[in-house]
Amino acid sequence: MPRVFSGIQPSGELHVGNYLGAVRNWVELQREFECFFCIVDLHAVTQPYEPRELESRTLDMAASLLAAGIDPARSTLFVQSHVPQHTALAWALNVVTPLGELERMTQFKEKSARLSSVPAGLLNYPILQAADILLYRADRVPVGDDQIQHLELAREIARRWNARFGRDFFPEPQPLLSPATRIMGLDGATKMSKSLGNTIGVLDSPEAIWEKLRPAMTDPARKTRYDPGNPDICNIYRLHQFFSSGAEVAMVAERCRTAGWGCLDCKRVLADNMIAALAPIRERAAELRDNPGRVREVLAAGAARCRALAEATMAAVREVMGFLAAAEE
Ligand code: SF4
């Protein structure tokens, strides 16, 4: 089976944006690929964060992923910092990565512009990402449009390392473009993101889902119930396309354009469908909450498998780069 690698930030529980944009696709990929899914806590610390929350956010993300359908019998789920070879390979790749390539990354420019002091880790983030992928010699990487540039750099780093050391060792990972990559937040203006506070949690209660949807942004031209709207510019309509049936989606568009109903009616239908679609995930998450040791067991088994594979890669890398082998004790 071809091998897939993908990572997700330890941002706590999943929200609808990362579920629709990534994880739902991961669940499907498990059928066709040997999948490695990594909670990227080493990446998370390159941005301002609260150390007291990192552990619980990592565990909550792992539980959310299992509840959403990541199956440890078919895929390897692990935490990045549990496999020290990620940072070891990042250093080996660091020495072939041109500084100019890192400085021109769009994400680096955007994130560093918001900081008064830019840590080197933020600049080197794409090298660690390349190491994440190349450590397992992954063939495919599911990417959204905001990650394509980093994957291209990972391919470039693989080529440069192979050329520098005269081996065809690292395969160039190919992108797997996923169908729904960018889910807008409840403000309708920016990508759904925990840091922007515009999310609906996959594990939110039915009441919480409704409370969040009710004030969500719609077509601003619909000032009153009697103004016709344009569903094509409304994020609520876009969410209907993921959670409602084809007949309901057509009805939403028609009633919106003809002012046949109000936005609250439209949101109520979306809320009911979303609540029903997410109910099985909420139920599995509740079972996992009653059995917290299960999540840690899955992560321990995943990390053990990864360390064995990663050490084989690193042994070859050290030999090719000419490092003196450590003496056996
Ligand atoms: S009726 Fe629905 S699709 Fe139309 S603007 Fe209101 S919320 Fe959006």
Coordinates of C-alpha atoms and ligand atoms in Angstrom, one line a residue:
M1 CA 0.0 0.0 0.0
P2 CA 1.3 3.5 -0.7
R3 CA 2.1 5.4 2.5
V4 CA 0.4 8.6 3.6
F5 CA 1.6 11.1 6.2
S6 CA -0.4 14.0 7.6
G7 CA -0.3 16.1 10.7
I8 CA -2.7 18.1 12.8
Q9 CA -2.1 20.8 15.5
P10 CA -2.9 19.8 19.1
S11 CA -5.6 22.5 19.4
G12 CA -7.9 20.4 21.7
E13 CA -11.1 19.1 20.4
L14 CA -11.7 19.0 16.7
H15 CA -13.9 21.7 15.1
V16 CA -16.1 21.4 12.1
G17 CA -13.4 23.2 9.9
N18 CA -10.6 20.7 10.6
Y19 CA -13.1 17.8 10.5
L20 CA -14.5 18.7 7.0
G21 CA -11.2 20.1 5.7
A22 CA -8.9 17.2 6.7
V23 CA -10.0 14.5 9.1
R24 CA -13.1 13.3 7.2
N25 CA -10.8 12.8 4.3
W26 CA -8.2 10.9 6.5
V27 CA -10.9 8.5 7.5
E28 CA -11.5 7.6 3.8
L29 CA -7.8 7.4 3.1
Q30 CA -7.4 4.6 5.6
R31 CA -9.1 2.3 3.1
E32 CA -6.5 2.8 0.4
F33 CA -3.3 3.8 2.1
E34 CA -1.0 2.9 5.0
C35 CA -1.6 6.1 7.0
F36 CA 0.5 7.9 9.6
F37 CA -1.4 10.6 11.4
C38 CA 0.7 12.8 13.7
I39 CA -0.4 15.3 16.4
V40 CA 2.3 17.9 15.7
D41 CA 3.1 19.3 19.2
L42 CA 6.6 20.3 18.2
H43 CA 5.1 22.6 15.5
A44 CA 2.6 24.0 18.0
V45 CA 5.3 25.5 20.2
T46 CA 6.7 27.7 17.4
Q47 CA 3.7 30.0 18.1
P48 CA 2.8 31.7 21.4
Y49 CA 1.0 29.0 23.5
E50 CA 0.1 28.1 27.1
P51 CA 2.3 25.3 28.3
R52 CA -0.2 24.2 31.0
E53 CA -2.7 23.4 28.3
L54 CA -0.6 21.6 25.8
E55 CA -0.9 18.1 27.4
S56 CA -4.7 18.2 27.7
R57 CA -5.1 19.7 24.2
T58 CA -2.9 16.9 22.8
L59 CA -5.0 14.2 24.5
D60 CA -8.3 15.9 23.5
M61 CA -7.2 16.0 19.9
A62 CA -6.2 12.3 20.0
A63 CA -9.6 11.4 21.5
S64 CA -11.4 13.5 18.9
L65 CA -9.5 11.8 16.1
L66 CA -10.3 8.3 17.3
A67 CA -14.0 9.3 17.8
A68 CA -14.1 10.8 14.3
G69 CA -13.1 7.5 12.8
I70 CA -9.3 7.2 12.8
D71 CA -8.9 3.4 13.4
P72 CA -5.7 2.3 15.2
A73 CA -6.1 -1.2 13.7
R74 CA -5.6 0.4 10.2
S75 CA -3.6 3.6 10.8
T76 CA -0.8 4.8 13.1
L77 CA -1.8 7.7 15.3
F78 CA 1.0 9.3 17.4
V79 CA 2.4 12.4 19.0
Q80 CA 5.3 14.0 17.2
S81 CA 7.4 14.7 20.4
H82 CA 7.2 11.0 21.3
V83 CA 9.5 10.2 18.3
P84 CA 12.8 12.1 18.8
Q85 CA 14.0 11.2 15.3
H86 CA 11.7 13.9 13.9
T87 CA 14.0 16.6 15.3
A88 CA 17.2 14.6 14.5
L89 CA 16.2 14.4 10.8
A90 CA 15.2 18.0 10.8
W91 CA 18.8 18.9 11.7
A92 CA 20.1 16.7 8.9
L93 CA 17.8 18.4 6.4
N94 CA 18.6 21.9 7.9
V95 CA 22.1 21.7 6.4
V96 CA 20.9 21.5 2.8
T97 CA 18.0 23.9 3.0
P98 CA 18.7 27.4 1.6
L99 CA 17.8 30.3 4.0
G100 CA 16.1 32.2 1.1
E101 CA 13.6 29.4 0.5
L102 CA 12.5 29.5 4.1
E103 CA 12.2 33.3 4.1
R104 CA 9.9 33.3 1.1
M105 CA 7.3 31.0 2.6
T106 CA 4.0 32.8 2.8
Q107 CA 3.0 31.4 6.2
F108 CA 6.3 32.5 7.6
K109 CA 5.8 36.0 6.3
E110 CA 2.2 36.2 7.6
K111 CA 3.0 34.7 11.1
S112 CA 6.2 36.6 11.6
A113 CA 4.5 39.9 10.7
R114 CA 2.3 39.5 13.8
L115 CA 5.2 39.0 16.2
S116 CA 7.6 41.6 17.7
S117 CA 10.3 39.0 18.0
V118 CA 10.5 36.1 15.5
P119 CA 11.8 32.8 16.8
A120 CA 14.1 30.7 14.6
G121 CA 11.7 27.8 15.1
L122 CA 9.0 29.7 13.0
L123 CA 11.5 30.1 10.2
N124 CA 12.6 26.4 10.4
Y125 CA 9.1 25.0 10.7
P126 CA 9.0 23.8 7.1
I127 CA 12.2 21.8 7.6
L128 CA 10.6 20.0 10.5
Q129 CA 7.5 19.4 8.3
A130 CA 9.8 17.9 5.6
A131 CA 11.4 15.7 8.3
D132 CA 7.9 14.5 9.4
I133 CA 7.2 13.3 5.9
L134 CA 10.6 12.0 4.8
L135 CA 11.2 10.1 8.1
Y136 CA 8.6 7.6 7.0
R137 CA 9.5 7.9 3.3
A138 CA 5.8 8.8 2.7
D139 CA 4.6 8.7 -0.9
R140 CA 1.6 11.0 -0.5
V141 CA 0.6 13.9 1.7
P142 CA -3.0 15.2 1.8
V143 CA -2.7 19.0 1.5
G144 CA -5.0 22.0 1.4
D145 CA -4.1 24.9 -0.8
D146 CA -2.4 26.7 2.1
Q147 CA 0.1 23.8 2.5
I148 CA 1.1 23.2 -1.1
Q149 CA 4.1 25.6 -0.8
H150 CA 5.5 23.7 2.2
L151 CA 5.1 20.4 0.4
E152 CA 6.9 21.8 -2.6
L153 CA 9.7 22.8 -0.3
A154 CA 9.8 19.3 1.3
R155 CA 10.2 17.9 -2.2
E156 CA 13.0 20.4 -2.9
I157 CA 14.7 19.5 0.4
A158 CA 14.5 15.8 -0.5
R159 CA 16.1 16.5 -3.9
R160 CA 18.8 18.6 -2.4
W161 CA 19.7 16.0 0.2
N162 CA 19.8 13.2 -2.3
A163 CA 22.0 15.3 -4.6
R164 CA 24.4 16.5 -1.9
F165 CA 25.0 12.9 -0.6
G166 CA 24.8 11.2 -4.0
R167 CA 22.0 8.8 -3.1
D168 CA 18.4 8.4 -4.4
F169 CA 17.3 7.9 -0.7
F170 CA 14.4 10.1 0.0
P171 CA 11.4 9.8 -2.4
E172 CA 9.7 13.0 -3.4
P173 CA 6.3 13.0 -1.7
Q174 CA 3.3 13.7 -4.0
P175 CA 0.3 15.9 -3.0
L176 CA -3.1 14.4 -2.4
L177 CA -5.4 17.2 -3.0
S178 CA -8.5 16.9 -0.8
P179 CA -11.9 18.0 -2.0
A180 CA -13.0 20.4 0.8
T181 CA -9.9 22.2 2.0
R182 CA -11.0 25.6 3.3
I183 CA -14.0 25.9 5.6
M184 CA -14.9 29.4 6.7
G185 CA -15.6 30.3 10.3
L186 CA -18.9 31.6 11.7
D187 CA -17.9 35.2 10.9
G188 CA -18.0 34.2 7.2
A189 CA -14.8 36.1 6.6
T190 CA -11.9 34.0 7.8
K191 CA -10.9 30.3 7.8
M192 CA -12.5 28.5 10.7
S193 CA -9.8 28.5 13.4
K194 CA -9.7 28.0 17.1
S195 CA -7.4 31.0 17.6
L196 CA -9.9 33.2 15.8
G197 CA -12.9 32.0 18.0
N198 CA -15.1 31.4 15.0
T199 CA -15.5 27.6 15.3
I200 CA -18.2 25.0 16.0
G201 CA -16.8 22.0 17.9
V202 CA -17.4 18.6 16.5
L203 CA -18.1 17.5 20.1
D204 CA -20.3 20.5 21.0
S205 CA -23.7 19.7 22.5
P206 CA -26.8 20.3 20.4
E207 CA -27.5 23.4 22.5
A208 CA -24.0 24.8 21.9
I209 CA -24.2 24.2 18.2
W210 CA -27.5 26.1 18.0
E211 CA -26.2 29.0 20.2
K212 CA -23.2 29.3 17.8
L213 CA -25.1 29.0 14.6
R214 CA -27.8 31.5 15.5
P215 CA -25.7 34.7 15.3
A216 CA -23.5 33.4 12.5
M217 CA -22.9 35.7 9.5
T218 CA -25.1 35.3 6.5
D219 CA -25.6 37.3 3.2
P220 CA -25.4 40.9 4.6
A221 CA -27.8 42.0 1.9
R222 CA -30.6 40.2 3.7
K223 CA -31.4 42.9 6.2
T224 CA -35.0 41.7 6.8
R225 CA -36.9 38.5 6.4
Y226 CA -38.4 39.9 3.2
D227 CA -35.1 40.7 1.3
P228 CA -34.0 38.0 -1.1
G229 CA -30.5 36.6 -0.5
N230 CA -27.7 35.1 -2.5
P231 CA -26.8 31.7 -1.1
D232 CA -23.6 31.6 -3.1
I233 CA -21.9 34.1 -0.9
C234 CA -23.4 32.7 2.4
N235 CA -21.3 30.4 4.6
I236 CA -24.5 28.9 6.0
Y237 CA -25.4 27.6 2.6
R238 CA -21.9 26.2 2.2
L239 CA -22.2 24.3 5.4
H240 CA -25.6 23.0 4.2
Q241 CA -23.7 21.4 1.3
F242 CA -21.8 19.2 3.8
F243 CA -24.6 18.4 6.2
S244 CA -27.9 18.5 4.3
S245 CA -29.3 16.3 1.6
G246 CA -29.3 17.3 -2.1
A247 CA -33.0 18.1 -1.9
E248 CA -32.6 20.3 1.1
V249 CA -29.7 22.1 -0.4
A250 CA -31.8 22.9 -3.5
M251 CA -34.6 24.0 -1.2
V252 CA -32.3 26.3 0.8
A253 CA -31.1 28.0 -2.4
E254 CA -34.6 28.5 -3.7
R255 CA -36.1 29.8 -0.5
C256 CA -33.1 32.1 0.0
R257 CA -33.3 33.7 -3.5
T258 CA -37.1 34.2 -3.2
A259 CA -37.1 35.3 0.5
G260 CA -39.2 32.2 1.1
W261 CA -37.9 31.9 4.6
G262 CA -35.8 33.7 7.2
C263 CA -32.1 33.1 7.9
L264 CA -33.1 31.7 11.3
D265 CA -35.3 29.0 9.7
C266 CA -32.4 28.2 7.4
K267 CA -30.0 27.9 10.3
R268 CA -32.4 25.7 12.3
V269 CA -32.4 23.1 9.5
L270 CA -28.6 23.2 9.3
A271 CA -28.3 22.9 13.0
D272 CA -30.6 19.8 13.1
N273 CA -28.7 18.1 10.3
M274 CA -25.3 19.0 11.8
I275 CA -26.4 17.7 15.2
A276 CA -27.6 14.4 13.7
A277 CA -24.4 14.0 11.6
L278 CA -22.0 14.6 14.5
A279 CA -24.0 12.5 17.1
P280 CA -22.1 9.3 16.4
I281 CA -18.8 11.1 16.9
R282 CA -20.0 12.7 20.2
E283 CA -21.1 9.2 21.4
R284 CA -17.7 7.6 20.7
A285 CA -15.9 10.5 22.3
A286 CA -18.0 10.1 25.5
E287 CA -17.0 6.4 25.6
L288 CA -13.4 7.4 25.3
R289 CA -13.8 10.0 28.0
D290 CA -14.9 7.1 30.3
N291 CA -11.8 5.1 29.4
P292 CA -8.9 7.7 29.2
G293 CA -6.2 5.0 29.4
R294 CA -7.4 3.7 26.0
V295 CA -6.2 7.0 24.3
R296 CA -2.8 6.8 25.9
E297 CA -2.5 3.1 24.9
V298 CA -3.2 3.9 21.3
L299 CA -0.6 6.8 21.3
A300 CA 2.0 4.6 23.0
A301 CA 1.6 1.8 20.4
G302 CA 1.7 4.4 17.5
A303 CA 4.9 6.0 18.8
A304 CA 6.6 2.6 19.3
R305 CA 5.9 1.7 15.7
C306 CA 7.1 5.1 14.5
R307 CA 10.3 5.0 16.5
A308 CA 11.3 1.7 15.0
L309 CA 10.7 2.9 11.4
A310 CA 12.2 6.3 12.1
E311 CA 15.4 4.8 13.6
A312 CA 15.9 2.7 10.5
T313 CA 15.7 5.9 8.4
M314 CA 18.1 7.8 10.8
A315 CA 20.6 4.9 10.9
A316 CA 20.9 5.2 7.1
V317 CA 21.0 9.0 7.2
R318 CA 23.8 9.0 9.7
E319 CA 25.8 6.5 7.7
V320 CA 25.4 8.3 4.4
M321 CA 26.3 11.6 6.1
G322 CA 29.5 10.0 7.5
F323 CA 28.8 10.3 11.2
L324 CA 30.9 8.1 13.5
A325 CA 28.7 5.3 14.8
A326 CA 28.2 5.4 18.6
A327 CA 30.0 2.5 20.4
E328 CA 27.8 -0.2 21.9
E329 CA 27.8 0.1 25.7
Ligands
SF4_1 S1 -31.5 32.1 3.9 FE1 -29.8 30.7 4.4 S2 -28.5 30.8 2.7 FE2 -29.8 32.6 2.5 S3 -28.6 34.2 3.5 FE3 -30.0 33.3 5.0 S4 -28.7 31.8 6.0 FE4 -27.7 32.3 4.1

